[in-house]
Each structure stands twice: as structure tokens, then as C-alpha cells.
Amino acid sequence: MRLPVTYTSAAEALQIIKSGDRIFVHGSAQTPTNILRELSLQADRLKDVELVFISVLGQIFVDQPGLEDSFKINSLFVSEPIRKDVNEGRADYVPVFLSEIPELFKRNILPIDVAIIQVSPPDKHGYCSMGVSVDVARSAVNTAKKVIAQINPNVPRTHGDGLIHTKRFNAMTYFEEPLHEASYGGRVGPDELKIGEHIANLIEDRSTIQMGIGAIPDAVLRCLGNHKDLGVHTEMLSDGIIELFDKDVVTNKYKAIHPNKIVTGFALGSRRLYDYIDDNPAFTFLDIDYVNDPHVIRRNPKVVAINASIEVDLTGQVCSDSIGTFQFSGVGGQMDFLRGASLSQGGKPIIALPSRTKKGLPRIVPFLKQGAGVVATRAHAHYIVTEHGVAYLYGKNLRQRAAALINIAHPDDREALEKACFERFKIF
Ligand code: COA
């Protein structure tokens, strides 16, 4: 039988949090800004509350100077709002594959005391939807001792693993606020589009694609207009999917698992995307320990994983989460999908990056910057793409790799790279 819905204020709902608790906070589009603001106001009564999450967006309030004794951020990804906190020592970062974050909760490595989530209003059976962020939130909620939910009518109802009954909530509050939005479109310039074209040429019809985060995946989507019967099995979705789906470029017909459905863990884009997804049975939002499991990913044919990176060295080591020691981002699902794609029949794991930064620094380099984090090892790197072309590294020795990578470096960087290659490998 359905229990009556009883709402409290956010301040009251948060009373179930005690000093020393570990709290999971819903992320991406559904970062519960209002609740975080309220939580920060309770700093005086709380000590050593640990906050774990993946990519929170917007102002999070609990990281304000002076609240360090009350709130400790221990993040599983580094998104923009906490980048400064992490690099200035006010927050910590845990490097981990996205697919394995649920294990941290389930195996009590990071047991969750309270999960704070944002959900749609309940349906007539009492079920709310976790909307466009099911990803690690599903496991957090499954394992949390207590759950606080903010009901927000702006949260879309999505199909898949994100449904949760109000019975599961220990406290419920109602607040209407816009979901967070993101757009990479403004950062897609001629170089990104050239990269998009090179990648589009690598993608065969009937492939199953995954797109990572950043301007390049956005550019790739724009270049796929003439493809046929693509499938989508990805960790995240952005606005570019709408046009491809409307134009029947994406039909999901030839996927081996979840045919006719787009499978994802979360969506991050504009309100238009969230409205498009709302109650749309073509989209299935699933638990990330399933979506990002390389053994699941590999079951689809011709999986093409497209992810961006920060720097690639001449042997193919891929740094995607830091600029030297500066922690810019996280491991995320990049490796999950690179591995899944390489195991899939006819799959293509692709790493893409402009050959130089906007300030003119080379991104194909002899050595990664000191302190750089290797997200994908050189054994995992198959295709590296810049605006100057495609380097295919799989099966190539170190010297052959260096030659292939020099060919796609910025033309003005090639001489220095050749010199470095000669010094290291005694030949070019
Ligand atoms: N040296 C110095 N600065 C560099 C640099 C380098 N080698 N590479 C990048 N930067 C700077 C850029 O100049 C830019 O600075 P700006 O914001 O001041 O312009 C910033 O770092 C971001 O680089 P950019 O290439 O614009 O990043 P992006 O937004 O396209 O994202 C990643 C690229 C790699 C950070 C992003 O894809 C990521 O976080 N990946 C890891 C997780 C992942 O792939 N998950 C997979 C699925 S979600």
C-alpha cells in the first residue's frame, strides 16, 4: 500500500544527517543546489561530514572557506565547481573507474550513511524517477542507510533503473529549481570539426557509439548526419543526439543488447534535451556498474568509443584527468569504454585531442608533464586523432607509434618531436 507523501522543509529533512556521516550527493544535471545550500547553513551543528559524488554542477556552498571542519569533500570525479577546491587542498579526489564506483558503495569501502537525491514527483503508484542521472546514484541509493529526496517537477521521468518508491525515503522535501544545463557547442571550432570528420570516417554504419565529455564528442555528433542505423550505448548523452535520433541516423536496430533503445547512465545538456527524454521509452537509463562494464559494452558489435584527452606522449600514453599535477578532471568511464570497444567485434577505441591548446602548447609530447595522470595506458590506445589525422597504434612498436603520432602532431611541433624521438629511440 502506498504511504502518504509527507513533505518537510529541506532544513528539517537534513536533520537526519549526523556528524561523521558519509553523504552521497546526486550529481550532474540533478545536483540538488537548494539542499546543498541548506546543508551549508547547518555547518555549526555538524563535524566531519564527508561528501562523495561524481560531477556536481553549480555552486555547492559546502566548500566555502571556514566550513572545512564541518564538511570534507572526497570526490570521485573532478568537475568545475570543485576544481579549485581540490587543487588548493580543500577537497580530495579518488581516482577510480566509473564502472567500479558502485563497488565502493556495495563492498563497504565507502559505505553511504545518507544519500541526497533529486527526483520527479511520485506517480500514482508512489514511484519517483531519478531522472537524467541514474549512473552511480542508483547504487548509492540502494546501499545508503537513509535517503533524503528533493522532489522537483523539473526532473524528467526516465525509463530504466531510476525508479524509486517514496517508501524508500526517510525524508522528503519539495522544491522547484531548474536542472543544471551544459553546452559544449560554443567551444566547437574548426579544429574540433576536423577531428569530428576524421572520426566520422572511422565509424561504419551499424556501429554502436559512445561519446565522452567535452567539445570533441559534440563535434563528432555533428559530423554523423550521413550515417545509417547507428546504435548508442554510452555513459553520457548530450543534445547532439536529438537530431541524429530524429533523422533516423540513430536507430539502435543492430545492437545485440538493448536493441531499439539508447542506453545511457546520465544525460547532460539543455532543457530541450531533458524535455525530449521525459517519459521517452527510446531512452533507457541504467545503473553505471552495468552500462560501463566492459563485458557488457563488448557484447554490441562495432563499438566505437570516442573520448577526449589532455595530452598523449610519443608512446601513446593518454593523460585525460590532469594538466601536470593540476587535477583538471577524473578517470570517469574513459577506460571502461576504451576496453569495451577494443573487445567488441570490429570495435574501435578512439582518443581525440586538438594537436595544440588554444594557447599554442603542444598536446602530442615526448613525455607527459611531470605529475600527469595516465588514464589509458599505451597498451589500451588504438586510435589517436587530431585535426591533422589519425594515428593507428595497435600492434605497433614504440618507434612506429612515435612516427605515427608525429604525423598527426601540429606541423610546427614535428621537428622537436622528431629530435626527441631520435634521442630516445635512436632512429626516426
Ligand atoms: N597543457 C596545458 N593545458 C591544457 C592541456 C595541455 N596539454 N590540455 C588541455 N589544457 C587546458 C585547455 O587549454 C583548457 O583550458 P581553458 O579551459 O582555459 O581553455 C582546459 O585544459 C580543458 O581542455 P579542453 O581540451 O578544452 O577540455 P574538454 O572540455 O574538451 O575536455 C577532457 C577534455 C579530457 C578534460 C575531458 O574529456 C575529460 O574530463 N575526460 C576524462 C573523463 C572521461 O573521458 N570520461 C569519459 C566519458 S564521460
PDB file of N, CA, C and O in Angstrom, residues 222-245:
ATOM      1  N   ARG A 222      27.995  16.112 -34.723  1.00  0.00           N
ATOM      2  CA  ARG A 222      27.605  16.985 -35.828  1.00  0.00           C
ATOM      3  C   ARG A 222      28.030  16.444 -37.184  1.00  0.00           C
ATOM      4  O   ARG A 222      27.544  16.887 -38.214  1.00  0.00           O
ATOM      5  N   CYS A 223      28.995  15.523 -37.169  1.00  0.00           N
ATOM      6  CA  CYS A 223      29.541  15.018 -38.436  1.00  0.00           C
ATOM      7  C   CYS A 223      28.942  13.666 -38.828  1.00  0.00           C
ATOM      8  O   CYS A 223      29.419  13.018 -39.760  1.00  0.00           O
ATOM      9  N   LEU A 224      27.937  13.215 -38.110  1.00  0.00           N
ATOM     10  CA  LEU A 224      27.418  11.862 -38.356  1.00  0.00           C
ATOM     11  C   LEU A 224      26.124  11.852 -39.166  1.00  0.00           C
ATOM     12  O   LEU A 224      25.487  10.805 -39.305  1.00  0.00           O
ATOM     13  N   GLY A 225      25.756  13.025 -39.707  1.00  0.00           N
ATOM     14  CA  GLY A 225      24.445  13.166 -40.365  1.00  0.00           C
ATOM     15  C   GLY A 225      24.184  12.175 -41.488  1.00  0.00           C
ATOM     16  O   GLY A 225      23.028  11.869 -41.787  1.00  0.00           O
ATOM     17  N   ASN A 226      25.239  11.671 -42.143  1.00  0.00           N
ATOM     18  CA  ASN A 226      25.000  10.764 -43.280  1.00  0.00           C
ATOM     19  C   ASN A 226      25.166   9.291 -42.914  1.00  0.00           C
ATOM     20  O   ASN A 226      25.161   8.423 -43.795  1.00  0.00           O
ATOM     21  N   HIS A 227      25.328   9.014 -41.635  1.00  0.00           N
ATOM     22  CA  HIS A 227      25.471   7.611 -41.240  1.00  0.00           C
ATOM     23  C   HIS A 227      24.113   6.936 -41.136  1.00  0.00           C
ATOM     24  O   HIS A 227      23.076   7.593 -41.077  1.00  0.00           O
ATOM     25  N   LYS A 228      24.157   5.585 -41.104  1.00  0.00           N
ATOM     26  CA  LYS A 228      22.892   4.829 -41.049  1.00  0.00           C
ATOM     27  C   LYS A 228      22.895   3.821 -39.909  1.00  0.00           C
ATOM     28  O   LYS A 228      23.886   3.151 -39.657  1.00  0.00           O
ATOM     29  N   ASP A 229      21.759   3.747 -39.265  1.00  0.00           N
ATOM     30  CA  ASP A 229      21.491   2.695 -38.275  1.00  0.00           C
ATOM     31  C   ASP A 229      22.542   2.574 -37.184  1.00  0.00           C
ATOM     32  O   ASP A 229      22.967   1.468 -36.825  1.00  0.00           O
ATOM     33  N   LEU A 230      22.953   3.710 -36.676  1.00  0.00           N
ATOM     34  CA  LEU A 230      23.872   3.661 -35.532  1.00  0.00           C
ATOM     35  C   LEU A 230      23.102   3.260 -34.284  1.00  0.00           C
ATOM     36  O   LEU A 230      21.891   3.494 -34.172  1.00  0.00           O
ATOM     37  N   GLY A 231      23.834   2.658 -33.360  1.00  0.00           N
ATOM     38  CA  GLY A 231      23.261   2.369 -32.051  1.00  0.00           C
ATOM     39  C   GLY A 231      23.989   3.221 -31.016  1.00  0.00           C
ATOM     40  O   GLY A 231      25.103   3.694 -31.271  1.00  0.00           O
ATOM     41  N   VAL A 232      23.375   3.420 -29.868  1.00  0.00           N
ATOM     42  CA  VAL A 232      24.033   4.187 -28.807  1.00  0.00           C
ATOM     43  C   VAL A 232      24.000   3.402 -27.502  1.00  0.00           C
ATOM     44  O   VAL A 232      22.929   2.972 -27.050  1.00  0.00           O
ATOM     45  N   HIS A 233      25.175   3.171 -26.950  1.00  0.00           N
ATOM     46  CA  HIS A 233      25.326   2.594 -25.611  1.00  0.00           C
ATOM     47  C   HIS A 233      26.458   3.404 -25.000  1.00  0.00           C
ATOM     48  O   HIS A 233      27.615   3.267 -25.398  1.00  0.00           O
ATOM     49  N   THR A 234      26.120   4.303 -24.103  1.00  0.00           N
ATOM     50  CA  THR A 234      27.084   5.314 -23.679  1.00  0.00           C
ATOM     51  C   THR A 234      26.927   5.610 -22.210  1.00  0.00           C
ATOM     52  O   THR A 234      25.900   5.285 -21.614  1.00  0.00           O
ATOM     53  N   GLU A 235      27.934   6.253 -21.643  1.00  0.00           N
ATOM     54  CA  GLU A 235      27.782   6.617 -20.226  1.00  0.00           C
ATOM     55  C   GLU A 235      27.060   7.942 -20.092  1.00  0.00           C
ATOM     56  O   GLU A 235      26.355   8.199 -19.135  1.00  0.00           O
ATOM     57  N   MET A 236      27.220   8.823 -21.126  1.00  0.00           N
ATOM     58  CA  MET A 236      26.516  10.106 -21.056  1.00  0.00           C
ATOM     59  C   MET A 236      25.986  10.532 -22.417  1.00  0.00           C
ATOM     60  O   MET A 236      26.517  10.140 -23.449  1.00  0.00           O
ATOM     61  N   LEU A 237      24.928  11.316 -22.386  1.00  0.00           N
ATOM     62  CA  LEU A 237      24.291  11.817 -23.607  1.00  0.00           C
ATOM     63  C   LEU A 237      24.278  13.325 -23.577  1.00  0.00           C
ATOM     64  O   LEU A 237      24.130  13.914 -22.515  1.00  0.00           O
ATOM     65  N   SER A 238      24.367  13.949 -24.755  1.00  0.00           N
ATOM     66  CA  SER A 238      24.206  15.403 -24.812  1.00  0.00           C
ATOM     67  C   SER A 238      23.242  15.749 -25.947  1.00  0.00           C
ATOM     68  O   SER A 238      22.722  14.855 -26.627  1.00  0.00           O
ATOM     69  N   ASP A 239      23.030  17.043 -26.164  1.00  0.00           N
ATOM     70  CA  ASP A 239      21.992  17.493 -27.100  1.00  0.00           C
ATOM     71  C   ASP A 239      22.116  16.942 -28.529  1.00  0.00           C
ATOM     72  O   ASP A 239      21.094  16.764 -29.199  1.00  0.00           O
ATOM     73  N   GLY A 240      23.353  16.705 -28.977  1.00  0.00           N
ATOM     74  CA  GLY A 240      23.568  16.272 -30.354  1.00  0.00           C
ATOM     75  C   GLY A 240      22.775  15.025 -30.725  1.00  0.00           C
ATOM     76  O   GLY A 240      22.492  14.775 -31.903  1.00  0.00           O
ATOM     77  N   ILE A 241      22.384  14.259 -29.750  1.00  0.00           N
ATOM     78  CA  ILE A 241      21.674  13.005 -30.022  1.00  0.00           C
ATOM     79  C   ILE A 241      20.288  13.262 -30.616  1.00  0.00           C
ATOM     80  O   ILE A 241      19.763  12.442 -31.372  1.00  0.00           O
ATOM     81  N   ILE A 242      19.687  14.413 -30.286  1.00  0.00           N
ATOM     82  CA  ILE A 242      18.298  14.668 -30.675  1.00  0.00           C
ATOM     83  C   ILE A 242      18.170  14.627 -32.202  1.00  0.00           C
ATOM     84  O   ILE A 242      17.322  13.911 -32.755  1.00  0.00           O
ATOM     85  N   GLU A 243      19.032  15.384 -32.872  1.00  0.00           N
ATOM     86  CA  GLU A 243      18.927  15.462 -34.327  1.00  0.00           C
ATOM     87  C   GLU A 243      19.204  14.110 -34.970  1.00  0.00           C
ATOM     88  O   GLU A 243      18.515  13.694 -35.906  1.00  0.00           O
ATOM     89  N   LEU A 244      20.201  13.405 -34.448  1.00  0.00           N
ATOM     90  CA  LEU A 244      20.549  12.102 -35.038  1.00  0.00           C
ATOM     91  C   LEU A 244      19.405  11.108 -34.854  1.00  0.00           C
ATOM     92  O   LEU A 244      19.148  10.272 -35.725  1.00  0.00           O
ATOM     93  N   PHE A 245      18.716  11.215 -33.748  1.00  0.00           N
ATOM     94  CA  PHE A 245      17.588  10.311 -33.498  1.00  0.00           C
ATOM     95  C   PHE A 245      16.402  10.699 -34.383  1.00  0.00           C
ATOM     96  O   PHE A 245      15.778   9.844 -35.012  1.00  0.00           O
TER      97      PHE A 245
END
